[in-house]
Coordinates of C-alpha atoms in Angstrom, one line a residue:
X1 CA -40.5 11.2 173.0
X2 CA -40.5 8.5 170.5
X3 CA -43.7 7.7 168.6
X4 CA -44.4 4.8 171.0
X5 CA -47.7 3.2 172.1
X6 CA -48.4 5.8 174.7
X7 CA -48.0 8.7 172.2
X8 CA -50.1 6.8 169.6
X9 CA -52.8 6.4 172.3
X10 CA -53.1 10.2 172.4
X11 CA -52.8 10.6 168.6
X12 CA -55.5 8.0 168.0
X13 CA -57.9 10.0 170.3
X14 CA -57.1 13.2 168.4
X15 CA -57.6 11.7 165.0
X16 CA -60.8 9.9 165.9
X17 CA -62.3 13.3 166.9
X18 CA -61.3 14.9 163.7
X19 CA -61.6 12.2 161.1
X20 CA -64.1 9.4 162.0
X21 CA -67.1 9.4 159.7
X22 CA -65.2 11.4 157.1
X23 CA -64.8 10.7 153.3
X24 CA -61.5 10.0 151.6
X25 CA -61.5 12.4 148.7
X26 CA -57.9 12.1 147.5
X27 CA -55.0 9.6 147.9
X28 CA -51.4 10.7 147.2
X29 CA -47.9 9.2 147.7
X30 CA -45.5 12.2 147.6
X31 CA -42.5 10.1 148.9
X32 CA -41.5 6.4 148.6
X33 CA -42.5 5.5 152.2
X34 CA -45.3 8.0 152.9
X35 CA -48.9 8.4 151.8
X36 CA -51.4 11.2 152.3
X37 CA -55.1 10.6 152.6
X38 CA -57.1 13.8 152.2
X39 CA -60.2 13.2 154.3
X40 CA -63.3 15.4 154.1
X41 CA -64.7 15.7 157.6
X42 CA -66.7 18.4 159.5
X43 CA -66.7 20.5 156.3
X44 CA -62.9 20.6 156.2
X45 CA -60.2 18.7 154.3
X46 CA -57.6 17.1 156.5
X47 CA -54.3 15.7 154.9
X48 CA -53.6 12.6 157.0
X49 CA -50.0 11.6 156.7
X50 CA -49.1 7.9 157.1
X51 CA -45.4 7.4 157.2
X52 CA -43.4 4.2 157.1
X53 CA -40.1 6.1 156.9
X54 CA -37.6 4.2 159.1
X55 CA -36.5 7.4 161.0
X56 CA -39.8 9.4 160.8
X57 CA -42.6 6.8 161.0
X58 CA -45.8 8.3 162.3
X59 CA -49.4 9.1 161.7
X60 CA -50.6 12.7 161.8
X61 CA -52.5 15.5 160.1
X62 CA -49.9 17.6 158.3
X63 CA -49.9 21.1 156.8
X64 CA -46.3 20.8 155.4
X65 CA -46.5 21.2 151.6
X66 CA -45.5 18.3 149.5
X67 CA -45.2 17.6 145.7
X68 CA -46.4 14.4 144.0
X69 CA -44.1 12.5 141.6
X70 CA -44.9 12.9 137.9
X71 CA -45.5 9.1 137.7
X72 CA -47.7 7.6 140.4
X73 CA -46.2 4.5 142.3
X74 CA -48.1 1.2 142.1
X75 CA -49.1 1.3 145.8
X76 CA -50.9 4.7 145.5
X77 CA -52.7 3.4 142.4
X78 CA -54.0 0.5 144.4
X79 CA -55.1 2.8 147.2
X80 CA -56.9 5.1 144.8
X81 CA -58.7 2.1 143.3
X82 CA -60.0 0.9 146.7
X83 CA -60.1 4.0 148.9
X84 CA -61.1 7.1 146.9
X85 CA -64.6 8.2 147.9
X86 CA -64.7 5.5 150.6
X87 CA -65.8 6.3 154.2
X88 CA -63.5 6.2 157.2
X89 CA -65.6 4.2 159.7
X90 CA -63.2 4.2 162.6
X91 CA -59.6 4.5 163.8
X92 CA -58.4 2.2 166.5
X93 CA -55.1 1.3 168.2
X94 CA -54.2 -2.3 168.6
X95 CA -53.9 -2.7 172.4
X96 CA -51.2 -0.2 173.4
X97 CA -49.0 -1.2 170.5
X98 CA -47.6 0.9 167.7
X99 CA -50.3 -0.2 165.3
X100 CA -53.1 2.1 164.0
X101 CA -56.0 0.5 162.1
X102 CA -58.3 2.5 159.8
X103 CA -61.6 0.7 159.2
X104 CA -62.8 1.7 155.8
X105 CA -66.1 1.1 154.0
X106 CA -66.0 1.2 150.2
X107 CA -67.8 -0.1 147.1
X108 CA -66.3 -2.3 144.4
X109 CA -66.8 -2.0 140.6
X110 CA -70.3 -3.6 140.9
X111 CA -71.4 -1.3 143.6
X112 CA -71.3 -3.9 146.3
X113 CA -70.1 -2.8 149.7
X114 CA -66.6 -4.0 150.8
X115 CA -64.9 -3.5 154.1
X116 CA -61.1 -2.7 154.2
X117 CA -58.5 -2.1 156.7
X118 CA -55.5 0.3 156.2
X119 CA -53.0 -0.8 158.9
X120 CA -50.2 1.5 159.9
X121 CA -47.3 -0.3 161.7
X122 CA -45.1 2.3 163.3
X123 CA -42.0 0.2 164.2
X124 CA -38.8 2.0 163.0
X125 CA -37.2 0.2 160.1
X126 CA -39.9 -2.4 160.2
X127 CA -42.7 0.2 159.7
X128 CA -45.2 -0.4 157.0
X129 CA -48.6 0.7 155.6
X130 CA -50.8 -2.3 154.6
X131 CA -54.1 -2.5 152.8
X132 CA -56.1 -5.6 153.9
X133 CA -59.4 -7.0 152.7
X134 CA -61.4 -7.5 155.9
X135 CA -63.5 -10.4 154.6
X136 CA -60.6 -12.6 153.5
X137 CA -57.8 -11.0 155.7
X138 CA -55.7 -11.0 152.6
X139 CA -53.1 -8.3 151.8
X140 CA -54.2 -6.3 148.8
X141 CA -50.9 -4.2 148.7
X142 CA -48.4 -2.6 151.0
X143 CA -45.9 0.2 150.8
X144 CA -43.0 -2.1 151.6
X145 CA -42.9 -5.6 150.2
X146 CA -40.9 -7.9 152.5
X147 CA -39.8 -11.3 151.2
X148 CA -39.8 -14.5 153.3
X149 CA -36.0 -14.3 153.5
X150 CA -36.2 -11.0 155.4
X151 CA -39.1 -12.0 157.7
X152 CA -39.8 -15.6 158.5
X153 CA -42.5 -14.9 161.1
X154 CA -45.0 -13.5 158.5
X155 CA -45.1 -12.9 154.8
X156 CA -45.6 -9.3 153.8
X157 CA -46.5 -9.6 150.1
X158 CA -49.8 -8.9 148.1
X159 CA -52.0 -12.0 148.3
X160 CA -50.6 -13.2 151.6
X161 CA -52.7 -13.6 154.8
X162 CA -52.2 -10.6 157.1
X163 CA -50.6 -11.6 160.4
X164 CA -50.1 -9.0 163.1
X165 CA -46.5 -8.5 164.5
X166 CA -45.7 -10.3 167.7
X167 CA -47.4 -8.3 170.5
X168 CA -45.4 -7.0 173.4
X169 CA -46.1 -8.5 176.7
X170 CA -47.0 -6.5 179.7
X171 CA -50.0 -4.5 181.1
X172 CA -51.8 -2.0 179.0
X173 CA -51.4 1.4 180.7
X174 CA -54.9 2.8 179.9
X175 CA -57.1 -0.3 180.3
X176 CA -55.5 -2.9 182.6
X177 CA -56.5 -2.8 186.3
X178 CA -53.6 -4.1 188.4
X179 CA -54.2 -6.2 191.5
X180 CA -52.5 -5.5 194.8
X181 CA -50.1 -8.4 194.1
X182 CA -49.2 -6.7 190.8
X183 CA -48.4 -3.4 192.5
X184 CA -46.3 -5.2 195.1
X185 CA -44.4 -7.1 192.5
X186 CA -43.7 -3.9 190.5
X187 CA -42.5 -2.1 193.6
X188 CA -40.1 -5.0 194.5
X189 CA -38.6 -4.9 191.0
X190 CA -38.2 -1.1 191.1
X191 CA -36.4 -1.2 194.5
X192 CA -34.1 -4.1 193.5
X193 CA -30.7 -2.3 192.9
X194 CA -29.8 -5.0 190.3
X195 CA -32.6 -3.7 188.0
X196 CA -32.7 -0.5 185.9
X197 CA -36.1 1.2 186.6
X198 CA -36.5 2.1 182.9
X199 CA -36.1 -1.5 181.8
X200 CA -38.5 -2.7 184.6
X201 CA -41.2 -0.3 183.4
X202 CA -40.7 -1.2 179.8
X203 CA -41.1 -4.9 180.6
X204 CA -44.1 -4.3 182.9
X205 CA -46.1 -2.0 180.5
X206 CA -46.9 -2.5 176.9
X207 CA -45.9 0.1 174.3
X208 CA -43.5 2.2 176.4
X209 CA -40.7 3.9 174.6
X210 CA -37.5 4.6 176.5
X211 CA -38.2 8.2 177.0
X212 CA -41.7 7.5 178.4
X213 CA -40.3 4.9 180.7
X214 CA -37.6 7.4 181.8
X215 CA -40.2 10.0 182.6
X216 CA -42.2 7.6 184.8
X217 CA -39.0 6.3 186.4
X218 CA -38.1 10.0 187.3
X219 CA -41.5 10.4 189.0
X220 CA -41.0 7.2 190.9
X221 CA -37.5 7.9 192.3
X222 CA -38.5 8.3 195.9
X223 CA -41.5 5.9 196.0
X224 CA -41.4 3.6 199.1
X225 CA -44.9 2.2 199.4
X226 CA -47.4 0.5 197.2
X227 CA -50.0 3.2 197.9
X228 CA -47.6 5.9 196.7
X229 CA -46.6 3.8 193.7
X230 CA -50.2 3.3 192.6
X231 CA -51.1 6.9 193.1
X232 CA -48.2 8.3 191.0
X233 CA -48.5 5.7 188.2
X234 CA -52.3 6.1 187.9
X235 CA -52.0 9.9 188.0
X236 CA -49.4 9.7 185.2
X237 CA -51.7 7.7 182.9
X238 CA -54.6 10.0 183.7
X239 CA -52.7 13.0 182.5
X240 CA -53.0 11.7 178.9
X241 CA -56.7 12.3 179.0
X242 CA -55.9 16.0 178.7
X243 CA -53.2 16.3 176.0
X244 CA -50.8 19.1 176.2
X245 CA -48.3 18.8 173.2
X246 CA -44.8 19.7 174.3
X247 CA -41.3 20.0 172.9
X248 CA -38.3 20.1 175.3
X249 CA -34.7 19.0 175.7
X250 CA -33.5 15.9 177.4
X251 CA -30.4 15.6 179.6
X252 CA -28.2 15.4 176.5
X253 CA -29.6 18.6 175.1
X254 CA -31.5 16.8 172.3
X255 CA -35.0 17.9 171.3
X256 CA -37.9 15.5 172.2
X257 CA -41.6 15.7 171.9
X258 CA -44.3 14.4 174.3
X259 CA -48.0 14.4 174.6
X260 CA -47.9 16.0 178.0
X261 CA -45.2 18.1 179.8
X262 CA -42.4 15.8 181.2
X263 CA -40.5 16.5 184.3
X264 CA -37.4 15.0 182.7
X265 CA -37.3 17.6 180.0
X266 CA -36.0 21.2 180.2
X267 CA -36.8 24.4 178.1
X268 CA -40.2 23.0 177.4
X269 CA -42.4 24.7 174.7
X270 CA -46.1 24.2 174.8
X271 CA -49.1 26.0 173.4
X272 CA -49.5 23.9 170.2
X273 CA -53.1 23.5 169.0
X274 CA -52.7 19.7 168.6
X275 CA -50.3 16.8 168.6
X276 CA -50.2 17.0 164.8
X277 CA -49.3 20.7 164.8
X278 CA -46.6 19.9 167.3
X279 CA -45.2 17.2 165.1
X280 CA -45.2 19.5 162.1
X281 CA -43.1 21.9 164.1
X282 CA -40.8 19.1 165.4
X283 CA -40.3 17.2 162.2
X284 CA -40.7 20.0 159.7
X285 CA -37.1 20.8 158.8
X286 CA -35.7 17.3 159.5
X287 CA -38.5 15.5 157.6
X288 CA -38.0 17.8 154.6
X289 CA -34.3 17.3 154.7
X290 CA -34.5 13.5 154.9
X291 CA -37.1 13.3 152.1
X292 CA -35.0 15.6 149.9
X293 CA -31.8 13.6 150.4
X294 CA -33.7 10.4 149.9
X295 CA -35.0 11.7 146.5
X296 CA -31.7 13.3 145.6
X297 CA -29.1 10.8 146.9
X298 CA -27.9 9.5 143.5
X299 CA -28.0 13.0 142.0
X300 CA -26.0 14.4 144.9
X301 CA -23.4 11.6 144.7
X302 CA -22.9 12.4 141.0
X303 CA -22.8 16.1 141.7
X304 CA -20.2 15.7 144.4
X305 CA -18.0 13.6 142.2
X306 CA -18.1 16.2 139.4
X307 CA -17.3 18.9 141.9
X308 CA -14.4 17.0 143.3
X309 CA -13.1 16.3 139.8
X310 CA -13.2 20.0 138.9
X311 CA -11.4 20.9 142.2
X312 CA -8.7 18.4 141.4
X313 CA -8.4 19.8 137.8
X314 CA -8.0 23.3 139.2
X315 CA -5.1 22.2 141.4
X316 CA -3.3 20.6 138.5
X317 CA -3.8 23.7 136.3
X318 CA -2.5 25.8 139.2
X319 CA 0.7 23.7 139.2
X320 CA 1.0 24.2 135.4
X321 CA 0.7 27.9 135.9
X322 CA 3.5 27.8 138.5
X323 CA 5.7 26.0 136.1
X324 CA 4.9 28.4 133.4
X325 CA 5.8 31.4 135.6
X326 CA 9.3 29.8 136.0
X327 CA 9.7 29.5 132.2
X328 CA 12.2 32.3 132.1
X329 CA 14.7 30.0 133.9
X330 CA 14.6 27.6 130.9
X331 CA 15.1 30.5 128.4
X332 CA 18.2 31.8 130.4
X333 CA 19.6 28.3 130.5
X334 CA 19.1 27.9 126.8
X335 CA 20.8 31.2 126.0
X336 CA 23.8 30.4 128.3
X337 CA 24.2 26.9 126.7
X338 CA 24.1 28.6 123.2
X339 CA 26.7 31.2 124.2
X340 CA 29.1 28.6 125.6
X341 CA 28.2 25.8 123.2
X342 CA 31.9 25.0 122.4
X343 CA 32.5 24.4 126.2
X344 CA 29.8 21.8 126.6
X345 CA 31.1 18.2 127.1
X346 CA 29.9 15.4 124.9
X347 CA 27.5 13.0 126.6
X348 CA 27.7 15.0 129.8
X349 CA 25.0 15.0 132.5
X350 CA 25.5 18.6 133.7
X351 CA 27.7 21.6 133.2
X352 CA 28.5 24.7 135.3
X353 CA 28.8 28.0 133.4
X354 CA 28.9 31.7 134.3
X355 CA 25.4 33.3 134.4
X356 CA 25.7 36.6 132.6
X357 CA 22.2 37.5 133.9
X358 CA 23.4 37.4 137.5
X359 CA 26.9 38.9 137.8
X360 CA 28.6 35.9 136.2
X361 CA 27.7 33.7 139.2
X362 CA 28.2 30.0 138.4
X363 CA 25.0 28.2 137.3
X364 CA 24.8 24.4 137.1
X365 CA 22.6 23.2 134.2
X366 CA 21.4 19.6 133.7
X367 CA 22.1 18.0 130.4
X368 CA 20.7 15.0 128.6
X369 CA 23.8 12.7 127.8
X370 CA 22.1 11.2 124.7
X371 CA 21.7 14.7 123.1
X372 CA 24.3 16.8 121.3
X373 CA 25.2 20.2 122.9
X374 CA 23.1 22.1 120.4
X375 CA 20.1 19.9 121.0
X376 CA 20.4 20.3 124.8
X377 CA 20.3 24.1 124.3
X378 CA 17.3 23.7 121.9
X379 CA 15.5 21.5 124.5
X380 CA 15.4 24.4 127.0
X381 CA 14.1 26.8 124.3
X382 CA 11.4 24.3 123.4
X383 CA 10.4 23.9 127.0
X384 CA 10.3 27.7 127.4
X385 CA 8.1 28.2 124.4
X386 CA 5.7 25.5 125.5
X387 CA 5.4 27.1 128.9
X388 CA 4.7 30.5 127.5
X389 CA 2.0 29.1 125.2
X390 CA 0.5 27.1 128.1
X391 CA 0.3 30.2 130.3
X392 CA -2.4 31.6 128.0
X393 CA -4.2 28.4 127.3
X394 CA -4.2 27.2 130.9
X395 CA -5.4 30.5 132.2
X396 CA -8.4 30.2 130.0
X397 CA -9.0 26.6 131.2
X398 CA -8.7 27.8 134.8
X399 CA -11.4 30.5 134.2
X400 CA -13.7 27.9 132.5
X401 CA -13.2 25.3 135.2
X402 CA -13.7 27.9 138.0
X403 CA -16.9 29.1 136.4
X404 CA -18.1 25.4 136.1
X405 CA -17.2 24.8 139.7
X406 CA -19.0 27.9 140.9
X407 CA -22.1 26.8 139.0
X408 CA -22.0 23.3 140.4
X409 CA -21.5 24.6 144.0
X410 CA -24.5 26.8 143.4
X411 CA -26.6 23.9 142.3
X412 CA -25.4 21.9 145.4
X413 CA -26.4 24.8 147.6
X414 CA -29.9 24.9 145.9
X415 CA -30.3 21.2 146.8
X416 CA -29.4 22.0 150.4
X417 CA -31.8 24.9 150.9
X418 CA -34.5 23.7 148.5
X419 CA -37.5 21.4 149.2
X420 CA -38.3 17.9 147.9
X421 CA -40.6 19.3 145.2
X422 CA -37.7 21.2 143.7
X423 CA -35.4 18.2 143.2
X424 CA -37.0 17.2 139.9
X425 CA -36.3 20.6 138.3
X426 CA -32.7 20.4 139.5
X427 CA -32.4 16.9 138.0
X428 CA -33.7 18.2 134.7
X429 CA -31.2 21.1 134.7
X430 CA -28.2 18.8 135.4
X431 CA -29.4 16.6 132.6
X432 CA -29.5 19.6 130.2
X433 CA -26.0 20.6 131.3
X434 CA -24.6 17.1 130.7
X435 CA -23.8 16.5 134.4
X436 CA -26.4 13.7 134.6
X437 CA -27.3 11.2 131.9
X438 CA -30.7 12.0 130.3
X439 CA -33.1 9.1 130.4
X440 CA -34.8 7.9 127.3
X441 CA -38.2 8.8 128.7
X442 CA -37.1 12.4 129.4
X443 CA -35.8 12.7 125.8
X444 CA -39.3 12.2 124.5
X445 CA -41.2 14.3 127.0
X446 CA -41.3 18.1 127.1
X447 CA -40.3 19.0 130.6
X448 CA -42.5 21.3 132.6
X449 CA -40.8 23.5 135.1
X450 CA -42.5 24.0 138.4
X451 CA -43.5 27.6 139.1
X452 CA -41.7 29.7 141.7
X453 CA -43.1 29.6 145.2
X454 CA -45.3 32.6 146.2
X455 CA -45.2 34.4 149.5
X456 CA -47.0 37.5 150.7
X457 CA -45.4 40.4 152.5
X458 CA -47.0 41.9 155.7
X459 CA -48.8 44.4 153.5
X460 CA -50.1 41.8 151.1
X461 CA -47.6 42.4 148.3
X462 CA -46.8 39.2 146.3
X463 CA -43.2 37.9 146.5
X464 CA -42.0 35.1 144.2
X465 CA -39.0 32.9 145.0
X466 CA -37.2 30.7 142.5
X467 CA -35.8 27.5 144.1
X468 CA -33.4 26.4 141.4
X469 CA -31.8 27.8 138.3
X470 CA -34.5 26.8 135.8
X471 CA -37.1 28.4 138.0
X472 CA -34.8 31.5 138.4
X473 CA -34.5 32.0 134.7
X474 CA -38.3 31.4 134.1
X475 CA -39.1 33.9 136.9
X476 CA -36.7 36.7 136.1
X477 CA -36.6 36.5 132.3
X478 CA -40.2 35.5 131.5
X479 CA -42.7 36.0 134.3
X480 CA -41.4 39.2 136.0
X481 CA -42.4 42.7 134.7
X482 CA -39.6 45.1 133.9
X483 CA -40.7 47.4 136.7
X484 CA -40.8 44.6 139.4
X485 CA -38.0 44.5 142.0
X486 CA -35.4 41.7 141.7
X487 CA -33.3 40.6 144.7
X488 CA -30.4 38.2 145.1
X489 CA -27.7 37.6 147.8
X490 CA -24.5 39.4 146.9
X491 CA -21.7 37.3 145.4
X492 CA -23.0 33.9 146.6
X493 CA -25.4 31.2 145.2
X494 CA -29.1 31.7 146.0
X495 CA -32.6 32.2 144.7
X496 CA -33.9 34.9 142.5
X497 CA -36.6 36.8 144.3
X498 CA -39.2 39.1 142.7
X499 CA -41.4 41.7 144.4
X500 CA -44.4 42.1 142.2
X501 CA -44.5 45.9 142.7
X502 CA -42.7 48.8 141.2
X503 CA -42.8 50.8 144.5
X504 CA -42.6 48.4 147.4
X505 CA -42.4 49.7 151.0
X506 CA -39.1 49.4 152.8
X507 CA -40.6 46.7 155.1
X508 CA -41.6 44.6 152.0
X509 CA -38.1 45.0 150.6
X510 CA -36.6 43.8 153.9
X511 CA -38.9 40.8 154.0
X512 CA -38.1 39.9 150.4
X513 CA -34.4 40.3 151.2
X514 CA -34.8 37.9 154.2
X515 CA -36.4 35.4 151.8
X516 CA -33.5 35.8 149.4
X517 CA -31.0 35.2 152.2
X518 CA -32.9 32.3 153.7
X519 CA -33.1 30.5 150.3
X520 CA -29.3 30.8 149.7
X521 CA -26.0 29.4 150.9
X522 CA -26.1 32.1 153.7
X523 CA -29.2 30.6 155.4
X524 CA -27.3 30.2 158.7
X525 CA -25.5 33.5 158.6
X526 CA -26.3 37.0 160.0
X527 CA -26.1 40.4 158.3
X528 CA -26.3 38.8 154.8
X529 CA -25.8 41.4 151.9
X530 CA -28.7 41.3 149.4
X531 CA -28.7 43.3 146.2
X532 CA -32.0 44.7 144.8
X533 CA -32.7 46.4 141.5
X534 CA -35.5 46.7 139.0
X535 CA -35.9 43.8 136.6
X536 CA -35.1 46.0 133.6
X537 CA -31.5 46.2 134.8
X538 CA -31.0 42.4 134.6
X539 CA -29.2 41.0 131.6
X540 CA -28.3 37.4 130.8
X541 CA -25.2 37.0 128.7
X542 CA -25.3 34.7 125.6
X543 CA -24.4 31.2 126.4
X544 CA -24.5 31.8 130.2
X545 CA -25.3 28.9 132.6
X546 CA -28.9 28.6 133.9
X547 CA -29.6 31.2 136.6
X548 CA -26.6 33.4 135.8
X549 CA -27.4 37.1 135.2
X550 CA -25.5 40.4 135.4
X551 CA -26.9 43.7 136.6
X552 CA -25.9 47.3 137.4
X553 CA -27.3 50.1 139.5
X554 CA -28.3 47.9 142.4
X555 CA -28.7 48.9 146.1
X556 CA -27.7 46.6 149.0
X557 CA -29.5 45.8 152.2
X558 CA -28.2 43.7 155.1
X559 CA -30.6 41.2 156.7
X560 CA -30.5 38.1 159.0
X561 CA -32.8 35.4 157.8
X562 CA -35.1 33.5 160.2
X563 CA -37.3 30.5 159.6
X564 CA -40.1 32.0 161.6
X565 CA -40.5 34.8 159.1
X566 CA -40.6 32.3 156.2
X567 CA -43.3 30.4 157.9
X568 CA -45.2 33.6 158.6
X569 CA -45.0 34.8 155.0
X570 CA -46.1 31.3 153.8
X571 CA -49.1 31.3 156.0
X572 CA -50.4 34.6 154.5
X573 CA -51.2 32.7 151.3

């Protein structure tokens, strides 16, 4: 199900019960198009996520961890000025449209009461979060500024009068009472073979997404009378009074979510505590991936370019090596030309002579017509000597380039398996290694590396996981005790994992190994080999790249990583 007006109806009811009357204690903007209001209500802090992300626009309470940027965006500074310590008076949905309005009561610098609206428009690429002064109906600020050139219907800029988007036509599913004539008209349109039932229902009712309309059309397939039509439709809307969050698969095998079980979905999963909990489950991995790539897009592009450049360099060096291995042919030709120097023609282009290294078989040798016979022989010796020298030099270059490529591929893998909050550390590392250009601001500031993420094993033992090379070095070389257990996937890029115990149980070692495999390039693999050894056996060579260590005396365990275990060990915090 898309986050349409029908789903927002259910979400609004859920949020009203949890948040109305609460106090906004913190305002954050972890990502460019998303804000989080931490609302204190019923003696509990609820992180309310308001997202204007084009693909993931929604409003929900979230438990997915997030990290704030080191420099707060302008929009969140405005929200903090007006909303921190303000009261959330009410949450309302505009008709059955995809617009959620938060009525907020605050006080200005003089202590006078002021009423504000935080309006969340959940409309795909046109989604927005807008702060409006209720008294003047003026926009104070918004998460996306839209110029008149992009939207001529209304101006979405600070200081402009707020104008609602054009409302959809049609009946409101949860408040409009249809007349007998309305039901008859709807039945006629549904039975007309020229019409598509899904389109008819979307035009008839306000705020229906395609999947909601498809579900209702599925239930109305065999309807033949007005009485039957009214009964099924009324019953369908009534089901939304008792929400049952569901995730299932549509006819194309794609995962969808809904506020109630849908007959048009298969392999349905229910049992979620709330719509918000269901959305965390549904969006968790995808949302994190999209946010991460949004933050890291320029960095990844540069990283991919450098990786490709090193791959091309390796191919060229390999060709040079192949030519160097054939250098003996040039030496043999030079010796043959020297032996039969008196037989070489002046200004000739080639000569055929007996090869005394191959049973006197004739060998045709190319000559440069502008060179003397002696210089032609010398040319082959010069080429031979260059090739032999290159063999040693090029082999060193290949080893250096391969090490650089392995390092870059490891960083690339860390971006893929990491989280949005880890991107900044990876950016700093690439700047230190010269892959990215260091900003003037970064040159002046001392960079603080985020700490490794902490998990807890089933028996309560602390397990630390580094998400990038800088965290790995900090964790293994500075934070870990010599008697702690260190784990890492065997012969592949991944996280350093530390069990903060000198005698962990076999079950704890297995759980830590699964974390090491999950936060590595082998996340989607089975039977992943993971080495483990005490930290005192770890050594970092001088001049080695960040995250690179060597070790001896390790043992190896084979595990299959699962996301469920990662979630379980996180929740034990």
